[in-house]
mmCIF file of C-alpha atoms in Angstrom:
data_model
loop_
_atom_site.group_PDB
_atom_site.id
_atom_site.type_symbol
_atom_site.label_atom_id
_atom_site.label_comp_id
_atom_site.label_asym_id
_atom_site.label_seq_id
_atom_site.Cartn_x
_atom_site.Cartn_y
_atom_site.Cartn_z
ATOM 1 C CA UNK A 1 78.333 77.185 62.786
ATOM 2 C CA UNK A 2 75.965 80.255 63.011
ATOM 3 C CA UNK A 3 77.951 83.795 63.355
ATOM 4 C CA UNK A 4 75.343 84.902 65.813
ATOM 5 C CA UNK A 5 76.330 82.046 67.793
ATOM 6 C CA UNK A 6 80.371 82.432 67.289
ATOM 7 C CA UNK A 7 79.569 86.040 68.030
ATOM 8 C CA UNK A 8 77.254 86.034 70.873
ATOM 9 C CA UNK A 9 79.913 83.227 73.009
ATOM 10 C CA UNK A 10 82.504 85.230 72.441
ATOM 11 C CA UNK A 11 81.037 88.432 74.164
ATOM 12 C CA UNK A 12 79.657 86.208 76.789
ATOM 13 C CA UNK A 13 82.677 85.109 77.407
ATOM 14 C CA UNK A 14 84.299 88.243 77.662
ATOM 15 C CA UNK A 15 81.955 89.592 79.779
ATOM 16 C CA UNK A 16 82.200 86.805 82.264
ATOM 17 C CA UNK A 17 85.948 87.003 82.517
ATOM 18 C CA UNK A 18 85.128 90.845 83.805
ATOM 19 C CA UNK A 19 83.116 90.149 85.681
ATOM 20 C CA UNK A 20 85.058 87.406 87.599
ATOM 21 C CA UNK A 21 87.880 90.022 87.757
ATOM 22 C CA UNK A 22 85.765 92.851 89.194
ATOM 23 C CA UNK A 23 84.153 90.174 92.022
ATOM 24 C CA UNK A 24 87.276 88.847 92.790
ATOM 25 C CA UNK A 25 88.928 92.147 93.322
ATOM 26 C CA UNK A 26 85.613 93.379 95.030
ATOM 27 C CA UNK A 27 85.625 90.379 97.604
ATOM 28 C CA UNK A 28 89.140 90.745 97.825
ATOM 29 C CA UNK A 29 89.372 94.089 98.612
ATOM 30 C CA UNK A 30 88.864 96.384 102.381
ATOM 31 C CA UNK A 31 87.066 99.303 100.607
ATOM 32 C CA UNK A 32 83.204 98.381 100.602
ATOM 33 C CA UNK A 33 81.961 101.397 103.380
ATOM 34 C CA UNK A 34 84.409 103.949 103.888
ATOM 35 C CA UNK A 35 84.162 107.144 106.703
ATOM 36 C CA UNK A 36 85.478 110.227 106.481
ATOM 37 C CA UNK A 37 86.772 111.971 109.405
ATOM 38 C CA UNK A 38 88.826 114.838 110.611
ATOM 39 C CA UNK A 39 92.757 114.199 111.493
ATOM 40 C CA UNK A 40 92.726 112.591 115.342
ATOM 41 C CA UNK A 41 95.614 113.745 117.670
ATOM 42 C CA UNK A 42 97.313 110.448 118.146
ATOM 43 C CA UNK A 43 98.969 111.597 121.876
ATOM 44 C CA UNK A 44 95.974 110.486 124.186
ATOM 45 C CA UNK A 45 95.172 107.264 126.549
ATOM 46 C CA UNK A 46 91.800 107.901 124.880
ATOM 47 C CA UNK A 47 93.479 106.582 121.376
ATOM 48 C CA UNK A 48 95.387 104.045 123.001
ATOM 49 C CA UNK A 49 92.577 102.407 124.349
ATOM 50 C CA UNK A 50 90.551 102.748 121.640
ATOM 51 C CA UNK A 51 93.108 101.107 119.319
ATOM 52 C CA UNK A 52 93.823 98.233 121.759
ATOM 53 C CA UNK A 53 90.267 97.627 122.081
ATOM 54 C CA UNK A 54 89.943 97.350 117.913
ATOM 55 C CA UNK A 55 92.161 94.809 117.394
ATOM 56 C CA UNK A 56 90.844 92.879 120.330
ATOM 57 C CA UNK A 57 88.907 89.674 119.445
ATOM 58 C CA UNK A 58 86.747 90.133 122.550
ATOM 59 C CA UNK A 59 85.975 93.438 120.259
ATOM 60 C CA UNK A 60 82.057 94.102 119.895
ATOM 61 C CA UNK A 61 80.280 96.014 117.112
ATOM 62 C CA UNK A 62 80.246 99.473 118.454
ATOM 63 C CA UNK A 63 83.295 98.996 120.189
ATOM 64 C CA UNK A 64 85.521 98.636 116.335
ATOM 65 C CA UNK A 65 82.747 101.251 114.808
ATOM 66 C CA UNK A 66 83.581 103.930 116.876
ATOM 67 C CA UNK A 67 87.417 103.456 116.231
ATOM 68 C CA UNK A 68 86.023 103.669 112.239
ATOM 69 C CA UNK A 69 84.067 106.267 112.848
ATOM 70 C CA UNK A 70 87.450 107.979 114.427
ATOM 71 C CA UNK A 71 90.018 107.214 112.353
ATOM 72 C CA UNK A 72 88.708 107.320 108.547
ATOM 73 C CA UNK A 73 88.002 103.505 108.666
ATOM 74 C CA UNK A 74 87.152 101.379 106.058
ATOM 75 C CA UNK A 75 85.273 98.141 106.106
ATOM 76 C CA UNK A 76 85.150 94.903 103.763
ATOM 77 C CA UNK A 77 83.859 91.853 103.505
ATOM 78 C CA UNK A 78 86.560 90.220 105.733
ATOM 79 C CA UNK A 79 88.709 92.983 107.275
ATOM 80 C CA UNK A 80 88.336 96.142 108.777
ATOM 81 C CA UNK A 81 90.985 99.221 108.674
ATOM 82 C CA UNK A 82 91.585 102.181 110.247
ATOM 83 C CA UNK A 83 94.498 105.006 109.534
ATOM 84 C CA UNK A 84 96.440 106.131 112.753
ATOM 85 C CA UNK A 85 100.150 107.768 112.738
ATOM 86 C CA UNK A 86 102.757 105.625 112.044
ATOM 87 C CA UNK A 87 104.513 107.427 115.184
ATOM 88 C CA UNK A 88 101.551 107.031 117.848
ATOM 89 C CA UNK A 89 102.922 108.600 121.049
ATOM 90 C CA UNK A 90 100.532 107.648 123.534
ATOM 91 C CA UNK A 91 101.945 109.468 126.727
ATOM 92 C CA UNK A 92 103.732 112.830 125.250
ATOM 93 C CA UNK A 93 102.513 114.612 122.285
ATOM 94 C CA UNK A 94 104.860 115.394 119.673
ATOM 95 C CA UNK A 95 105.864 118.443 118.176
ATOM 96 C CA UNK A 96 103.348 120.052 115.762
ATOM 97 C CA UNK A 97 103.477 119.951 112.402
ATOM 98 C CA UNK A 98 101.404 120.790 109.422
ATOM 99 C CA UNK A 99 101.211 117.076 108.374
ATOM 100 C CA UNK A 100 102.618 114.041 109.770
ATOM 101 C CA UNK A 101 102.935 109.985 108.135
ATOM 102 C CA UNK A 102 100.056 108.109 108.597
ATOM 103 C CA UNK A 103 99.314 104.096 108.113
ATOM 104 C CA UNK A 104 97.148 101.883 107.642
ATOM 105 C CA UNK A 105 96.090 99.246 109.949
ATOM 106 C CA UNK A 106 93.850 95.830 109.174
ATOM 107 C CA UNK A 107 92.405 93.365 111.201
ATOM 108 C CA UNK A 108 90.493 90.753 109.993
ATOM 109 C CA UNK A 109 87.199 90.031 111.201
ATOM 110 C CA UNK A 110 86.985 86.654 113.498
ATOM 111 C CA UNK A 111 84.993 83.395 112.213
ATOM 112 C CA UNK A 112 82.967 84.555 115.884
ATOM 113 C CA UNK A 113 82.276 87.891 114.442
ATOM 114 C CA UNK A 114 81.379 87.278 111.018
ATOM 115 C CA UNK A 115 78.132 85.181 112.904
ATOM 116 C CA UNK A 116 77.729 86.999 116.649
ATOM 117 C CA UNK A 117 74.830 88.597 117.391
ATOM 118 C CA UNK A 118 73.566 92.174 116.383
ATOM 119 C CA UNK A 119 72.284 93.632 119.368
ATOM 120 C CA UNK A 120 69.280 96.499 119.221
ATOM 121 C CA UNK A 121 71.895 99.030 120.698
ATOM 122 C CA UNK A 122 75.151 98.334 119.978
ATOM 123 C CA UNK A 123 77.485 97.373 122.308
ATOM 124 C CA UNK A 124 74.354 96.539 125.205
ATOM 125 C CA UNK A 125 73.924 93.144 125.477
ATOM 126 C CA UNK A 126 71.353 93.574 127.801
ATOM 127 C CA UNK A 127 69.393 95.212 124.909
ATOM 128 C CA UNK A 128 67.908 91.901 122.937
ATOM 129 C CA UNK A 129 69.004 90.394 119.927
ATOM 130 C CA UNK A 130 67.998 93.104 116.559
ATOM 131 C CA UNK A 131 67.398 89.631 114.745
ATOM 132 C CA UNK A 132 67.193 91.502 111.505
ATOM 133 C CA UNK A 133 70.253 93.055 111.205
ATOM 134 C CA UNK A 134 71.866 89.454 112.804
ATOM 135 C CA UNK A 135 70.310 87.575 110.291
ATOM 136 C CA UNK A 136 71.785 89.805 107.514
ATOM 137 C CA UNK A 137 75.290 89.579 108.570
ATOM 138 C CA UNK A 138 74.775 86.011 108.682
ATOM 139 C CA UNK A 139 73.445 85.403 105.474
ATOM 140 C CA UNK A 140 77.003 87.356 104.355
ATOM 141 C CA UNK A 141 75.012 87.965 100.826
ATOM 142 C CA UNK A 142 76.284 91.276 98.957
ATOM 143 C CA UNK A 143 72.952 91.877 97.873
ATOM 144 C CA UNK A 144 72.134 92.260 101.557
ATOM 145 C CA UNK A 145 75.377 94.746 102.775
ATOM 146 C CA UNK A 146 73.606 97.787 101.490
ATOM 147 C CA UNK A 147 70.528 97.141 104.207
ATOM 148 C CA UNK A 148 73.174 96.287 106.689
ATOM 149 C CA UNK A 149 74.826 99.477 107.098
ATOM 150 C CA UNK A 150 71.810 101.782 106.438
ATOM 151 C CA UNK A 151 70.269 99.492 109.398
ATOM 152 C CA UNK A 152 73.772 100.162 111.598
ATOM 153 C CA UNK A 153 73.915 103.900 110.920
ATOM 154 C CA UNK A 154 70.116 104.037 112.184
ATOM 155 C CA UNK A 155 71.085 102.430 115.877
ATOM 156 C CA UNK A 156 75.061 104.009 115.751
ATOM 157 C CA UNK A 157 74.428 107.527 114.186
ATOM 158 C CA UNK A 158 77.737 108.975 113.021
ATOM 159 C CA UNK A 159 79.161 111.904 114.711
ATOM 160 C CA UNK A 160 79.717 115.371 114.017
ATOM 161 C CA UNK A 161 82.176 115.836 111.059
ATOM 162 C CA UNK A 162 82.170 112.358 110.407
ATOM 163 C CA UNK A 163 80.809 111.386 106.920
ATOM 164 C CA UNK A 164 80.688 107.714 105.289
ATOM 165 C CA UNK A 165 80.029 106.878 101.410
ATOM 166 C CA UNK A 166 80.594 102.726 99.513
ATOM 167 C CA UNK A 167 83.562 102.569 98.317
ATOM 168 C CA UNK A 168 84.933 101.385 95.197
ATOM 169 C CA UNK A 169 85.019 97.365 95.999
ATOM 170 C CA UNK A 170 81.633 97.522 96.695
ATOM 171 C CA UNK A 171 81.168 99.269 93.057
ATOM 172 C CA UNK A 172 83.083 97.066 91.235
ATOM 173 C CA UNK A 173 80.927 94.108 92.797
ATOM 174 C CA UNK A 174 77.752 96.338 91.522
ATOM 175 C CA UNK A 175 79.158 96.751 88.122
ATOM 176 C CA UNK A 176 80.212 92.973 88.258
ATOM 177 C CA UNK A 177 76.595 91.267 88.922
ATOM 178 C CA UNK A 178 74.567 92.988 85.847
ATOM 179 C CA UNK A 179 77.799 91.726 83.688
ATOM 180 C CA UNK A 180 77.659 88.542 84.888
ATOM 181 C CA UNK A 181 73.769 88.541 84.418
ATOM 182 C CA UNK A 182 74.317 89.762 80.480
ATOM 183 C CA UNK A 183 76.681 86.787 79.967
ATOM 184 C CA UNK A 184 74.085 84.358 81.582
ATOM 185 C CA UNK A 185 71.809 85.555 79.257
ATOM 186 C CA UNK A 186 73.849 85.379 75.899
ATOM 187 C CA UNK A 187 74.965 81.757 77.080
ATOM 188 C CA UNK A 188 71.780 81.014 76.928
ATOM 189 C CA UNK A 189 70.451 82.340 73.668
ATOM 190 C CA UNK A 190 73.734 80.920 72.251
ATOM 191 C CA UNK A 191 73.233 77.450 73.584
ATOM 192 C CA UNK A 192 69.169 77.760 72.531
ATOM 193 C CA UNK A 193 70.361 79.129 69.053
ATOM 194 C CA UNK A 194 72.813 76.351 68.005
ATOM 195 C CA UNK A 195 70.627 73.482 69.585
ATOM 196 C CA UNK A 196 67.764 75.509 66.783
ATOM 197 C CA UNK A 197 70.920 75.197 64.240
ATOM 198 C CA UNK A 198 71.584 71.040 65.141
ATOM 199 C CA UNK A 199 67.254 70.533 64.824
ATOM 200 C CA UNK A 200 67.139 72.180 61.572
ATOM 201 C CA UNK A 201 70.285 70.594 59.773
ATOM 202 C CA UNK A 202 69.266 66.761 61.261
ATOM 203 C CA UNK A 203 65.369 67.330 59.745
ATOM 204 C CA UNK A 204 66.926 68.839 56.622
ATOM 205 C CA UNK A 205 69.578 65.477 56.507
ATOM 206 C CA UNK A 206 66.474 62.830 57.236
ATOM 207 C CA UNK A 207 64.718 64.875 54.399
#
C-alpha cells in the first residue's frame, strides 16, 4: 500500500471525526444568535406577561423575539432561551441588591413553528406572507440561518441597548463544514490514488 494513501485516510479520517463532533455539538446546542441586553427588573405584570406569552405555543415570531430581545436570549436550531431571576416576584418588588441569581429558561420550538409562516411585519397577520424569509425557515438549511436573521433584524429592529452577535454553536458548525469538505476531498484523492496503485500493479502482473 502507498504511504500517501495510508497517510492521506488517516487525516481524512481524523478530520471527519471533528467535524462530526463540532456539528453534533453545533446542532445540539441553544447558542447560534445570542442578544445582549441590560439587567430587566423582574417585579412587573409587564414581565409576567411577557414570559407567559414565550412559552406559549400559540406564541408568534415577534411575540418570543421581543422576550429575546429583553432578556439576553439566545436562539438555536431547536430551542430558544431566555435568562430571568430565579426569584421572579411579579406583584412586589424585592429588596435591591447589587446582583441577584439568575436562570436560564428553554423552550423548544413547536413542529408548528419550525414551518408557520413569516409574516412581512411580525406579529401582523394581516400583513401578507414575507415568502422569503418563510421559505428559509422552512428549508431549516444552516447555510441559510445567516440570511434569516439579517432578514428578521431588518422587519424587528433591535432596541436601544440591545445588541446581538452568532454565537459559538453556530461557529463550531462554520468551522465544521470546510473540515468536513477537506476530508471529502482527501477521501477522494485516496480512493483515486490506490485504484491508480491496483491499475498499475495488475498491468505490471499481466506483463
Amino acid at each position: 500500500m502507498d504511504n500517501r494513501f495510508a497517510t492521506a485516510f488517516v487525516i481524512a479520517c481524523v478530520l471527519s471525526l471533528i467535524s462530526t463532533i463540532y456539528m453534533a455539538a453545533s446542532i445540539g446546542t441553544d447558542f447560534w444568535y445570542e442578544y445582549r441586553s441590560p439587567v430587566q427588573e423582574n417585579s412587573s405584570d409587564l414581565n409576567k406577561s411577557i414570559w407567559d406569552e414565550f412559552v406559549s405555543d400559540e406564541a408568534d415570531e415577534k411575540t418570543y423575539n421581543d422576550a429575546l430581545f429583553r432578556y439576553n436570549g439566545t436562539v438555536g436550531l431547536w430551542r430558544r432561551c431566555i435568562t430571568i431571576s430565579k426569584n421572579m416576584h411579579w406583584y412586589s418588588p424585592p429588596e435591591r441588591t447589587e446582583s441577584f441569581d439568575v436562570v436560564t429558561k428553554c423552550v423548544s420550538f413547536t413542529l408548528t413553528e419550525q414551518f408557520m409562516e413569516k409574516f412581512v411585519d411580525p406579529g401582523n397577520h394581516n400583513s401578507g406572507i414575507d415568502l422569503l424569509r418563510t421559505c428559509l425557515c422552512t428549508l431549516g438549511s444552516v447555510s441559510c440561518y445567516v440570511a434569516g436573521i439579517e432578514l428578521l433584524h431588518q422587519k424587528l429592529e433591535l432596541p436601544d441597548n440591545v445588541s446581538g452577535e452568532f454565537g459559538w454553536s453556530f461557529c463550531l458548525a462554520c468551522v465544521s463544514a470546510p473540515l468536513q469538505f477537506m476530508a471529502s476531498a482527501l477521501f477522494i484523492w485516496a480512493a483515486h490514488t490506490n485504484r491508480k496503485e491496483y491499475t498499475l500493479m495488475k498491468a505490471y502482473r499481466v506483463a
